[in-house]
Amino acid sequence: MSGFSSWSRRRRRAVIGGGVAIAVITGIGTYVASNDDLRPLKVDFVLGGGDDPTEYGKQLKIQGQFGGLAVAPDNTTYLFVEANDETVMWRRKPSGAIKRIQVAGMNASRATQAAVAPDGSIYLAAEDLWRVSPAGEATRVIERRGCGKANPLVATSISDFCGATVTGVTVDKAGTVYVGDQLIQTPPYGSYVHRLDGKSIELVAGRPAKDGESVRPSNPAVRKGYDPPAGTKAKDVVVPDVTRSGALAATKDGVYWNTGPGIVRINRDGTLSPFVARRSPGKISDPSGPFDTVGRALDAPVRSGTGGEPGDGLAAIPSRDEIYYSDEGTSHRPVLEGDFRWQGVESDAQKKLLDESKTGSLVHRVTDGKLAPVIAGVQAIATSKDSLYVAVTTDIKYRNTPENSATAVLRVQLPEKN
């Protein structure tokens, strides 16, 4: 099998502290474990993984390529898939009830990030910003369009906002929507964060580089975008790395923002705090097991892969004070063999899905300032108030179409928070 199983034991451990952490279905209870107890890592299929597209129980097969993943605080799970040039939303309630909902008003789109609002609507960052009602009615909130001579960074009305590709979205507890957006084809180039309020929009973080200003890390305005000193104003940093920036996650302390080389927190007072800051990458060690601490998050870099999509993978579990993020430096597949094999893959259909899955990112956890790999080989992550979820999707083979693919959501079993 390709993936971790072909690596040396030490190299597999270096990534699969990222291997896979998996969680309990609602009602089973809290899992208490040491690192040794978490080998092999345990997984539960929440949506998909079966071989019958008409059976909504454990045999459910969800056809189509991954299009977006979002989870509400109460663990209601929303999976979007692309099939037949259309978007379908699968919803699983905490009770276990599953429903397939055809999304109206939206063509097939791949969301780099999705978020559930308190009213039950789901926001999708898919170049445009979409809002999908619980019934499946889609509305375009922000449309990517030309600006002409307009400056999108001074827009105060959503209808006047232009030229931006929306790559990230998060919704805080109060229902405020934040978007991570990039200006690539229209000056001022760079990555930014905006806050939405009804039909109004406000710049929260980022500024364009001035004429002739360097966009290299030697420029303090760029360096402060991933390792800001205390008091740095969010609107004073230049974030030129549009390849991998844009993902967001909201907590009571502020909004976390992937700025490319690192992750910062936009505080309530409009200043920035460093979170993942690539200060001393050489101090990050190999893990010896799942959730094994490998160093300080401030020393770690966020690595990008070749051709990786921007905006992927940033989420928070408030009750555990944990932040999770994806690292695309190396692509991996889920594994069913070796020290860090996935346990809980019960059926032949589930094994087949994982064996044929696309390569995916390595996900890390940051808690109390410490970094630990958690899960690898996944397309996306999402969190509820107490759990981590991941999505996997099969690769599109030659002459195959997206609707012949299969997608599934798994819930990640986490060790008890001390």
Short mmCIF file of C-alpha atoms in Angstrom, two decimals:
data_model
loop_
_atom_site.label_atom_id
_atom_site.label_comp_id
_atom_site.label_asym_id
_atom_site.label_seq_id
_atom_site.Cartn_x
_atom_site.Cartn_y
_atom_site.Cartn_z
CA MET A 1 0.00 0.00 0.00
CA SER A 2 1.24 3.47 -0.79
CA GLY A 3 1.47 6.10 1.93
CA PHE A 4 2.83 5.79 5.43
CA SER A 5 3.22 2.03 5.33
CA SER A 6 6.02 2.36 2.76
CA TRP A 7 8.03 4.65 5.04
CA SER A 8 10.50 3.78 7.75
CA ARG A 9 9.02 3.36 11.23
CA ARG A 10 10.50 6.66 12.40
CA ARG A 11 9.31 8.55 9.32
CA ARG A 12 5.79 7.14 9.68
CA ARG A 13 5.77 8.38 13.25
CA ALA A 14 6.95 11.78 12.13
CA VAL A 15 3.83 12.19 10.06
CA ILE A 16 1.26 10.09 11.70
CA GLY A 17 1.17 11.67 14.96
CA GLY A 18 -0.73 13.01 12.05
CA GLY A 19 -2.00 9.60 11.13
CA VAL A 20 -5.55 9.77 12.28
CA ALA A 21 -7.32 10.61 15.48
CA ILE A 22 -10.89 9.65 15.63
CA ALA A 23 -13.82 10.36 17.82
CA VAL A 24 -16.89 8.89 19.33
CA ILE A 25 -20.38 9.10 17.91
CA THR A 26 -22.73 11.16 20.07
CA GLY A 27 -23.82 9.25 23.17
CA ILE A 28 -20.92 6.83 23.49
CA GLY A 29 -19.12 8.98 26.02
CA THR A 30 -15.69 10.45 26.64
CA TYR A 31 -12.64 8.45 25.62
CA VAL A 32 -9.77 8.46 28.10
CA ALA A 33 -6.48 7.32 26.64
CA SER A 34 -2.74 7.51 26.72
CA ASN A 35 -0.72 7.69 23.51
CA ASP A 36 -0.24 3.92 23.63
CA ASP A 37 -4.01 3.40 23.93
CA LEU A 38 -4.53 5.48 20.79
CA ARG A 39 -2.57 2.96 18.69
CA PRO A 40 -4.12 1.87 16.41
CA LEU A 41 -5.98 5.12 15.88
CA LYS A 42 -9.74 4.83 16.00
CA VAL A 43 -12.24 6.13 13.46
CA ASP A 44 -16.01 6.28 13.06
CA PHE A 45 -17.76 6.81 9.75
CA VAL A 46 -20.43 9.49 10.17
CA LEU A 47 -21.54 9.91 6.55
CA GLY A 48 -20.81 7.60 3.63
CA GLY A 49 -18.42 4.70 3.45
CA GLY A 50 -20.98 2.06 2.40
CA ASP A 51 -21.76 0.48 -0.93
CA ASP A 52 -25.46 1.35 -1.38
CA PRO A 53 -26.43 4.85 -2.58
CA THR A 54 -30.07 4.28 -1.59
CA GLU A 55 -29.52 3.02 1.96
CA TYR A 56 -29.20 5.80 4.56
CA GLY A 57 -27.82 3.59 7.29
CA LYS A 58 -24.35 2.12 7.68
CA GLN A 59 -24.41 0.96 4.06
CA LEU A 60 -24.81 4.48 2.68
CA LYS A 61 -22.58 5.32 -0.27
CA ILE A 62 -22.29 9.02 -1.04
CA GLN A 63 -21.49 9.45 -4.70
CA GLY A 64 -19.63 12.53 -5.91
CA GLN A 65 -16.45 14.45 -5.29
CA PHE A 66 -15.94 16.39 -2.07
CA GLY A 67 -17.38 19.92 -2.22
CA GLY A 68 -17.35 21.19 1.36
CA LEU A 69 -17.61 20.19 5.03
CA ALA A 70 -19.18 22.06 7.93
CA VAL A 71 -20.29 20.99 11.41
CA ALA A 72 -22.59 22.85 13.81
CA PRO A 73 -21.76 23.11 17.52
CA ASP A 74 -24.34 20.39 18.27
CA ASN A 75 -22.55 17.98 15.87
CA THR A 76 -25.04 18.33 13.01
CA THR A 77 -22.85 17.52 10.02
CA TYR A 78 -23.13 18.97 6.50
CA LEU A 79 -21.27 17.39 3.59
CA PHE A 80 -21.39 18.94 0.12
CA VAL A 81 -20.54 16.85 -2.95
CA GLU A 82 -20.33 17.56 -6.67
CA ALA A 83 -22.10 15.20 -9.06
CA ASN A 84 -23.69 15.66 -12.50
CA ASP A 85 -22.66 19.35 -12.49
CA GLU A 86 -24.81 19.90 -9.42
CA THR A 87 -24.24 20.36 -5.70
CA VAL A 88 -25.84 18.02 -3.17
CA MET A 89 -25.88 18.63 0.59
CA TRP A 90 -25.97 15.66 2.95
CA ARG A 91 -27.08 16.41 6.50
CA ARG A 92 -26.64 14.15 9.50
CA LYS A 93 -28.30 15.18 12.76
CA PRO A 94 -27.00 14.17 16.20
CA SER A 95 -29.83 11.63 16.37
CA GLY A 96 -28.30 9.86 13.38
CA ALA A 97 -31.02 10.88 10.93
CA ILE A 98 -29.59 11.49 7.45
CA LYS A 99 -31.09 13.52 4.61
CA ARG A 100 -30.00 14.19 1.04
CA ILE A 101 -30.80 17.76 -0.06
CA GLN A 102 -30.41 19.04 -3.61
CA VAL A 103 -28.94 22.56 -3.50
CA ALA A 104 -30.95 24.97 -5.66
CA GLY A 105 -29.41 28.03 -7.31
CA MET A 106 -25.79 26.93 -7.13
CA ASN A 107 -23.75 25.03 -9.69
CA ALA A 108 -21.16 22.46 -8.67
CA SER A 109 -18.52 24.26 -6.60
CA ARG A 110 -15.64 23.13 -4.41
CA ALA A 111 -15.60 25.08 -1.15
CA THR A 112 -12.19 25.60 0.41
CA GLN A 113 -13.91 26.26 3.73
CA ALA A 114 -17.46 26.17 5.10
CA ALA A 115 -19.12 27.31 8.33
CA VAL A 116 -22.51 26.93 10.03
CA ALA A 117 -24.27 30.05 11.34
CA PRO A 118 -26.45 30.08 14.48
CA ASP A 119 -29.59 30.20 12.32
CA GLY A 120 -28.62 26.89 10.68
CA SER A 121 -27.53 28.33 7.35
CA ILE A 122 -24.19 27.26 5.90
CA TYR A 123 -21.65 29.62 4.34
CA LEU A 124 -19.36 28.27 1.63
CA ALA A 125 -16.10 29.91 0.52
CA ALA A 126 -15.99 28.75 -3.09
CA GLU A 127 -14.36 31.69 -4.89
CA ASP A 128 -17.72 33.40 -4.44
CA LEU A 129 -19.30 33.41 -0.97
CA TRP A 130 -22.51 31.38 -0.85
CA ARG A 131 -25.16 31.03 1.83
CA VAL A 132 -27.17 27.81 1.78
CA SER A 133 -30.34 27.56 3.85
CA PRO A 134 -31.13 24.36 5.80
CA ALA A 135 -33.66 23.60 3.05
CA GLY A 136 -30.97 23.83 0.35
CA GLU A 137 -31.69 27.25 -1.16
CA ALA A 138 -28.41 28.91 -2.20
CA THR A 139 -27.82 32.65 -2.32
CA ARG A 140 -24.66 34.30 -3.60
CA VAL A 141 -23.51 36.75 -0.91
CA ILE A 142 -20.25 37.91 -2.54
CA GLU A 143 -19.67 37.55 -6.26
CA ARG A 144 -16.23 37.52 -7.77
CA ARG A 145 -16.33 40.15 -10.54
CA GLY A 146 -14.20 42.82 -12.13
CA CYS A 147 -13.61 46.10 -10.35
CA GLY A 148 -12.74 48.53 -13.10
CA LYS A 149 -11.27 51.52 -11.29
CA ALA A 150 -12.98 50.74 -7.99
CA ASN A 151 -10.91 49.95 -4.89
CA PRO A 152 -12.50 46.99 -3.10
CA LEU A 153 -10.66 47.73 0.12
CA VAL A 154 -12.61 50.92 0.69
CA ALA A 155 -15.99 49.34 -0.08
CA THR A 156 -18.53 49.57 2.73
CA SER A 157 -21.37 47.86 0.86
CA ILE A 158 -21.24 44.21 -0.20
CA SER A 159 -22.74 45.22 -3.54
CA ASP A 160 -19.68 47.43 -4.18
CA PHE A 161 -17.16 44.79 -3.11
CA CYS A 162 -15.37 43.37 -6.16
CA GLY A 163 -12.36 41.56 -7.52
CA ALA A 164 -11.92 39.23 -4.56
CA THR A 165 -11.70 35.45 -4.45
CA VAL A 166 -13.21 34.19 -1.20
CA THR A 167 -11.03 31.40 0.20
CA GLY A 168 -12.08 31.25 3.85
CA VAL A 169 -15.13 31.78 6.02
CA THR A 170 -16.01 31.50 9.70
CA VAL A 171 -18.97 32.53 11.83
CA ASP A 172 -18.58 33.49 15.48
CA LYS A 173 -20.97 32.63 18.30
CA ALA A 174 -22.85 35.91 17.82
CA GLY A 175 -23.46 35.12 14.15
CA THR A 176 -20.94 37.58 12.70
CA VAL A 177 -19.52 36.34 9.38
CA TYR A 178 -15.83 36.80 8.56
CA VAL A 179 -14.34 36.04 5.15
CA GLY A 180 -10.77 35.50 4.07
CA ASP A 181 -10.36 36.92 0.58
CA GLN A 182 -7.63 37.46 -1.95
CA LEU A 183 -7.09 40.03 -4.66
CA ILE A 184 -5.05 38.31 -7.35
CA GLN A 185 -5.99 39.80 -10.71
CA THR A 186 -6.88 43.29 -9.51
CA PRO A 187 -4.68 45.67 -7.50
CA PRO A 188 -4.26 45.97 -4.57
CA TYR A 189 -2.92 42.41 -4.60
CA GLY A 190 -2.74 40.32 -1.43
CA SER A 191 -4.77 38.50 1.19
CA TYR A 192 -7.28 40.18 3.52
CA VAL A 193 -10.00 39.56 6.09
CA HIS A 194 -13.40 41.26 5.97
CA ARG A 195 -16.35 41.30 8.37
CA LEU A 196 -19.92 41.21 7.09
CA ASP A 197 -22.84 42.95 8.78
CA GLY A 198 -26.07 42.64 6.86
CA LYS A 199 -25.40 44.34 3.52
CA SER A 200 -22.27 46.08 4.83
CA ILE A 201 -18.66 44.93 4.66
CA GLU A 202 -15.65 46.13 6.64
CA LEU A 203 -11.93 45.50 6.23
CA VAL A 204 -10.55 43.80 9.35
CA ALA A 205 -7.00 42.80 8.45
CA GLY A 206 -4.37 43.24 5.76
CA ARG A 207 -3.20 46.12 3.60
CA PRO A 208 -1.78 46.32 0.06
CA ALA A 209 1.90 46.78 -0.55
CA LYS A 210 2.81 50.33 -1.47
CA ASP A 211 4.37 51.15 -4.83
CA GLY A 212 7.87 49.72 -4.82
CA GLU A 213 7.44 48.08 -1.41
CA SER A 214 9.06 44.68 -1.00
CA VAL A 215 6.82 41.66 -0.46
CA ARG A 216 9.65 39.54 0.94
CA PRO A 217 9.93 38.53 4.61
CA SER A 218 12.73 41.07 5.00
CA ASN A 219 10.00 43.71 4.92
CA PRO A 220 8.74 44.11 8.54
CA ALA A 221 5.17 44.58 7.30
CA VAL A 222 5.33 41.15 5.67
CA ARG A 223 7.08 39.44 8.58
CA LYS A 224 4.54 40.87 11.01
CA GLY A 225 1.87 39.13 8.95
CA TYR A 226 2.94 35.77 10.42
CA ASP A 227 4.98 36.75 13.52
CA PRO A 228 3.57 40.06 14.79
CA PRO A 229 5.06 41.80 17.83
CA ALA A 230 2.63 42.85 20.55
CA GLY A 231 0.47 45.77 19.49
CA THR A 232 0.75 45.16 15.73
CA LYS A 233 -2.40 46.47 14.08
CA ALA A 234 -4.17 43.95 11.87
CA LYS A 235 -4.64 46.49 9.11
CA ASP A 236 -0.91 47.30 8.99
CA VAL A 237 0.39 43.93 7.73
CA VAL A 238 1.07 42.89 4.13
CA VAL A 239 0.11 39.29 3.28
CA PRO A 240 1.36 38.55 -0.25
CA ASP A 241 1.22 34.75 -0.07
CA VAL A 242 -2.08 34.10 -1.82
CA THR A 243 -1.15 30.49 -2.61
CA ARG A 244 -2.01 29.18 0.84
CA SER A 245 -3.52 31.99 2.92
CA GLY A 246 -7.13 32.75 3.70
CA ALA A 247 -8.52 30.13 6.08
CA LEU A 248 -10.25 31.43 9.24
CA ALA A 249 -11.51 30.14 12.60
CA ALA A 250 -13.49 32.14 15.19
CA THR A 251 -13.20 31.77 18.97
CA LYS A 252 -14.15 33.91 21.95
CA ASP A 253 -10.66 35.43 21.86
CA GLY A 254 -10.79 36.54 18.24
CA VAL A 255 -10.40 35.23 14.69
CA TYR A 256 -7.50 33.00 13.66
CA TRP A 257 -6.15 33.71 10.18
CA ASN A 258 -3.84 31.58 8.05
CA THR A 259 -1.53 34.12 6.44
CA GLY A 260 0.58 31.64 4.47
CA PRO A 261 3.84 30.99 6.34
CA GLY A 262 2.01 31.09 9.67
CA ILE A 263 -1.21 31.69 11.58
CA VAL A 264 -2.11 34.77 13.60
CA ARG A 265 -5.02 35.71 15.85
CA ILE A 266 -6.94 38.90 15.12
CA ASN A 267 -7.77 40.13 18.60
CA ARG A 268 -10.94 41.96 19.58
CA ASP A 269 -9.02 45.24 19.81
CA GLY A 270 -7.83 45.01 16.19
CA THR A 271 -4.28 43.91 16.99
CA LEU A 272 -2.54 40.66 16.05
CA SER A 273 -0.98 37.91 18.16
CA PRO A 274 1.37 35.23 16.74
CA PHE A 275 0.19 31.62 16.82
CA VAL A 276 2.15 29.54 14.29
CA ALA A 277 5.12 31.75 13.52
CA ARG A 278 8.02 29.71 11.97
CA ARG A 279 10.55 31.24 14.36
CA SER A 280 12.81 28.18 14.66
CA PRO A 281 11.59 25.31 12.42
CA GLY A 282 14.67 23.30 13.27
CA LYS A 283 13.42 22.94 16.84
CA ILE A 284 10.34 21.00 15.70
CA SER A 285 11.06 17.32 16.39
CA ASP A 286 9.67 14.04 15.10
CA PRO A 287 6.69 12.76 17.11
CA SER A 288 6.84 9.42 18.90
CA GLY A 289 3.11 8.80 18.71
CA PRO A 290 -0.35 10.27 18.12
CA PHE A 291 -0.83 13.70 19.67
CA ASP A 292 2.81 13.68 20.71
CA THR A 293 4.12 17.20 21.24
CA VAL A 294 6.84 18.09 18.74
CA GLY A 295 7.63 21.62 19.91
CA ARG A 296 6.21 25.11 20.19
CA ALA A 297 3.71 26.25 17.62
CA LEU A 298 5.58 29.56 17.48
CA ASP A 299 8.59 27.71 16.04
CA ALA A 300 6.65 25.80 13.39
CA PRO A 301 6.02 26.85 9.78
CA VAL A 302 2.84 26.18 7.81
CA ARG A 303 4.10 24.43 4.71
CA SER A 304 2.45 24.51 1.30
CA GLY A 305 2.36 21.73 -1.24
CA THR A 306 2.76 21.88 -4.97
CA GLY A 307 -0.53 23.02 -6.41
CA GLY A 308 -2.28 22.99 -3.03
CA GLU A 309 -5.53 24.91 -2.83
CA PRO A 310 -5.70 27.99 -0.60
CA GLY A 311 -7.93 28.31 2.40
CA ASP A 312 -7.99 24.67 3.49
CA GLY A 313 -8.06 23.51 7.05
CA LEU A 314 -8.37 25.80 10.06
CA ALA A 315 -10.83 25.05 12.86
CA ALA A 316 -11.30 25.41 16.61
CA ILE A 317 -12.78 23.28 19.39
CA PRO A 318 -13.77 25.87 22.00
CA SER A 319 -14.45 23.48 24.90
CA ARG A 320 -10.93 22.06 24.57
CA ASP A 321 -9.09 25.31 23.72
CA GLU A 322 -7.66 23.61 20.66
CA ILE A 323 -6.92 24.88 17.16
CA TYR A 324 -6.45 22.51 14.23
CA TYR A 325 -4.85 23.39 10.91
CA SER A 326 -3.84 21.62 7.70
CA ASP A 327 -0.29 21.47 6.41
CA GLU A 328 0.14 20.62 2.74
CA GLY A 329 3.91 20.25 2.72
CA THR A 330 3.59 16.56 1.88
CA SER A 331 0.53 14.69 0.63
CA HIS A 332 -0.51 11.42 2.28
CA ARG A 333 -3.14 8.72 2.08
CA PRO A 334 -5.02 7.10 4.95
CA VAL A 335 -3.43 3.79 5.97
CA LEU A 336 -4.83 0.51 7.22
CA GLU A 337 -1.48 -1.08 8.08
CA GLY A 338 1.36 -0.28 10.46
CA ASP A 339 1.55 1.18 13.94
CA PHE A 340 -0.78 4.03 13.11
CA ARG A 341 -3.40 2.19 11.08
CA TRP A 342 -6.98 3.37 11.22
CA GLN A 343 -9.14 1.19 13.44
CA GLY A 344 -12.91 1.22 13.01
CA VAL A 345 -12.82 0.59 9.27
CA GLU A 346 -15.18 -2.36 9.39
CA SER A 347 -16.57 -3.11 5.95
CA ASP A 348 -15.03 -3.95 2.60
CA ALA A 349 -16.65 -0.81 1.16
CA GLN A 350 -14.98 1.38 3.78
CA LYS A 351 -11.61 -0.24 3.15
CA LYS A 352 -12.06 0.20 -0.59
CA LEU A 353 -12.90 3.89 -0.18
CA LEU A 354 -9.78 4.56 1.88
CA ASP A 355 -7.60 2.46 -0.41
CA GLU A 356 -8.79 4.51 -3.42
CA SER A 357 -8.79 7.87 -1.67
CA LYS A 358 -7.04 10.96 -2.93
CA THR A 359 -3.94 12.11 -1.14
CA GLY A 360 -4.63 14.72 1.50
CA SER A 361 -3.13 17.06 4.05
CA LEU A 362 -1.49 16.50 7.41
CA VAL A 363 -3.44 18.12 10.25
CA HIS A 364 -1.88 19.53 13.40
CA ARG A 365 -3.30 20.48 16.77
CA VAL A 366 -2.18 23.46 18.83
CA THR A 367 -3.09 23.58 22.50
CA ASP A 368 -1.40 25.57 25.27
CA GLY A 369 1.06 26.78 22.63
CA LYS A 370 2.25 23.24 21.90
CA LEU A 371 2.16 21.57 18.49
CA ALA A 372 1.23 17.95 17.75
CA PRO A 373 0.42 16.16 14.47
CA VAL A 374 -2.99 14.49 14.58
CA ILE A 375 -4.31 13.14 11.27
CA ALA A 376 -3.13 12.77 7.69
CA GLY A 377 -4.58 12.03 4.29
CA VAL A 378 -7.79 14.07 4.54
CA GLN A 379 -9.45 16.58 2.23
CA ALA A 380 -10.88 18.90 4.87
CA ILE A 381 -11.47 19.34 8.59
CA ALA A 382 -14.33 20.80 10.61
CA THR A 383 -15.14 20.99 14.30
CA SER A 384 -18.11 21.10 16.63
CA LYS A 385 -18.01 22.31 20.23
CA ASP A 386 -16.23 19.11 21.26
CA SER A 387 -15.14 17.05 18.25
CA LEU A 388 -12.99 16.95 15.13
CA TYR A 389 -14.33 15.73 11.77
CA VAL A 390 -12.51 14.92 8.54
CA ALA A 391 -13.54 14.26 4.94
CA VAL A 392 -12.05 11.77 2.48
CA THR A 393 -12.88 11.30 -1.19
CA THR A 394 -11.81 8.78 -3.81
CA ASP A 395 -9.55 9.77 -6.66
CA ILE A 396 -11.07 10.31 -10.11
CA LYS A 397 -9.64 7.60 -12.31
CA TYR A 398 -9.09 7.86 -16.06
CA ARG A 399 -12.42 8.18 -17.89
CA ASN A 400 -14.26 8.41 -14.60
CA THR A 401 -16.48 11.34 -13.72
CA PRO A 402 -16.99 12.96 -10.29
CA GLU A 403 -20.34 11.24 -9.78
CA ASN A 404 -18.54 7.88 -9.94
CA SER A 405 -16.43 8.89 -6.96
CA ALA A 406 -17.30 8.35 -3.32
CA THR A 407 -16.95 10.72 -0.36
CA ALA A 408 -17.24 10.14 3.38
CA VAL A 409 -17.01 12.00 6.69
CA LEU A 410 -15.34 10.52 9.76
CA ARG A 411 -15.32 11.71 13.33
CA VAL A 412 -11.99 11.74 15.12
CA GLN A 413 -11.50 10.15 18.50
CA LEU A 414 -9.62 12.59 20.71
CA PRO A 415 -7.83 11.87 23.98
CA GLU A 416 -9.33 13.37 27.07
CA LYS A 417 -8.36 16.97 27.63
CA ASN A 418 -6.32 17.33 30.80
#
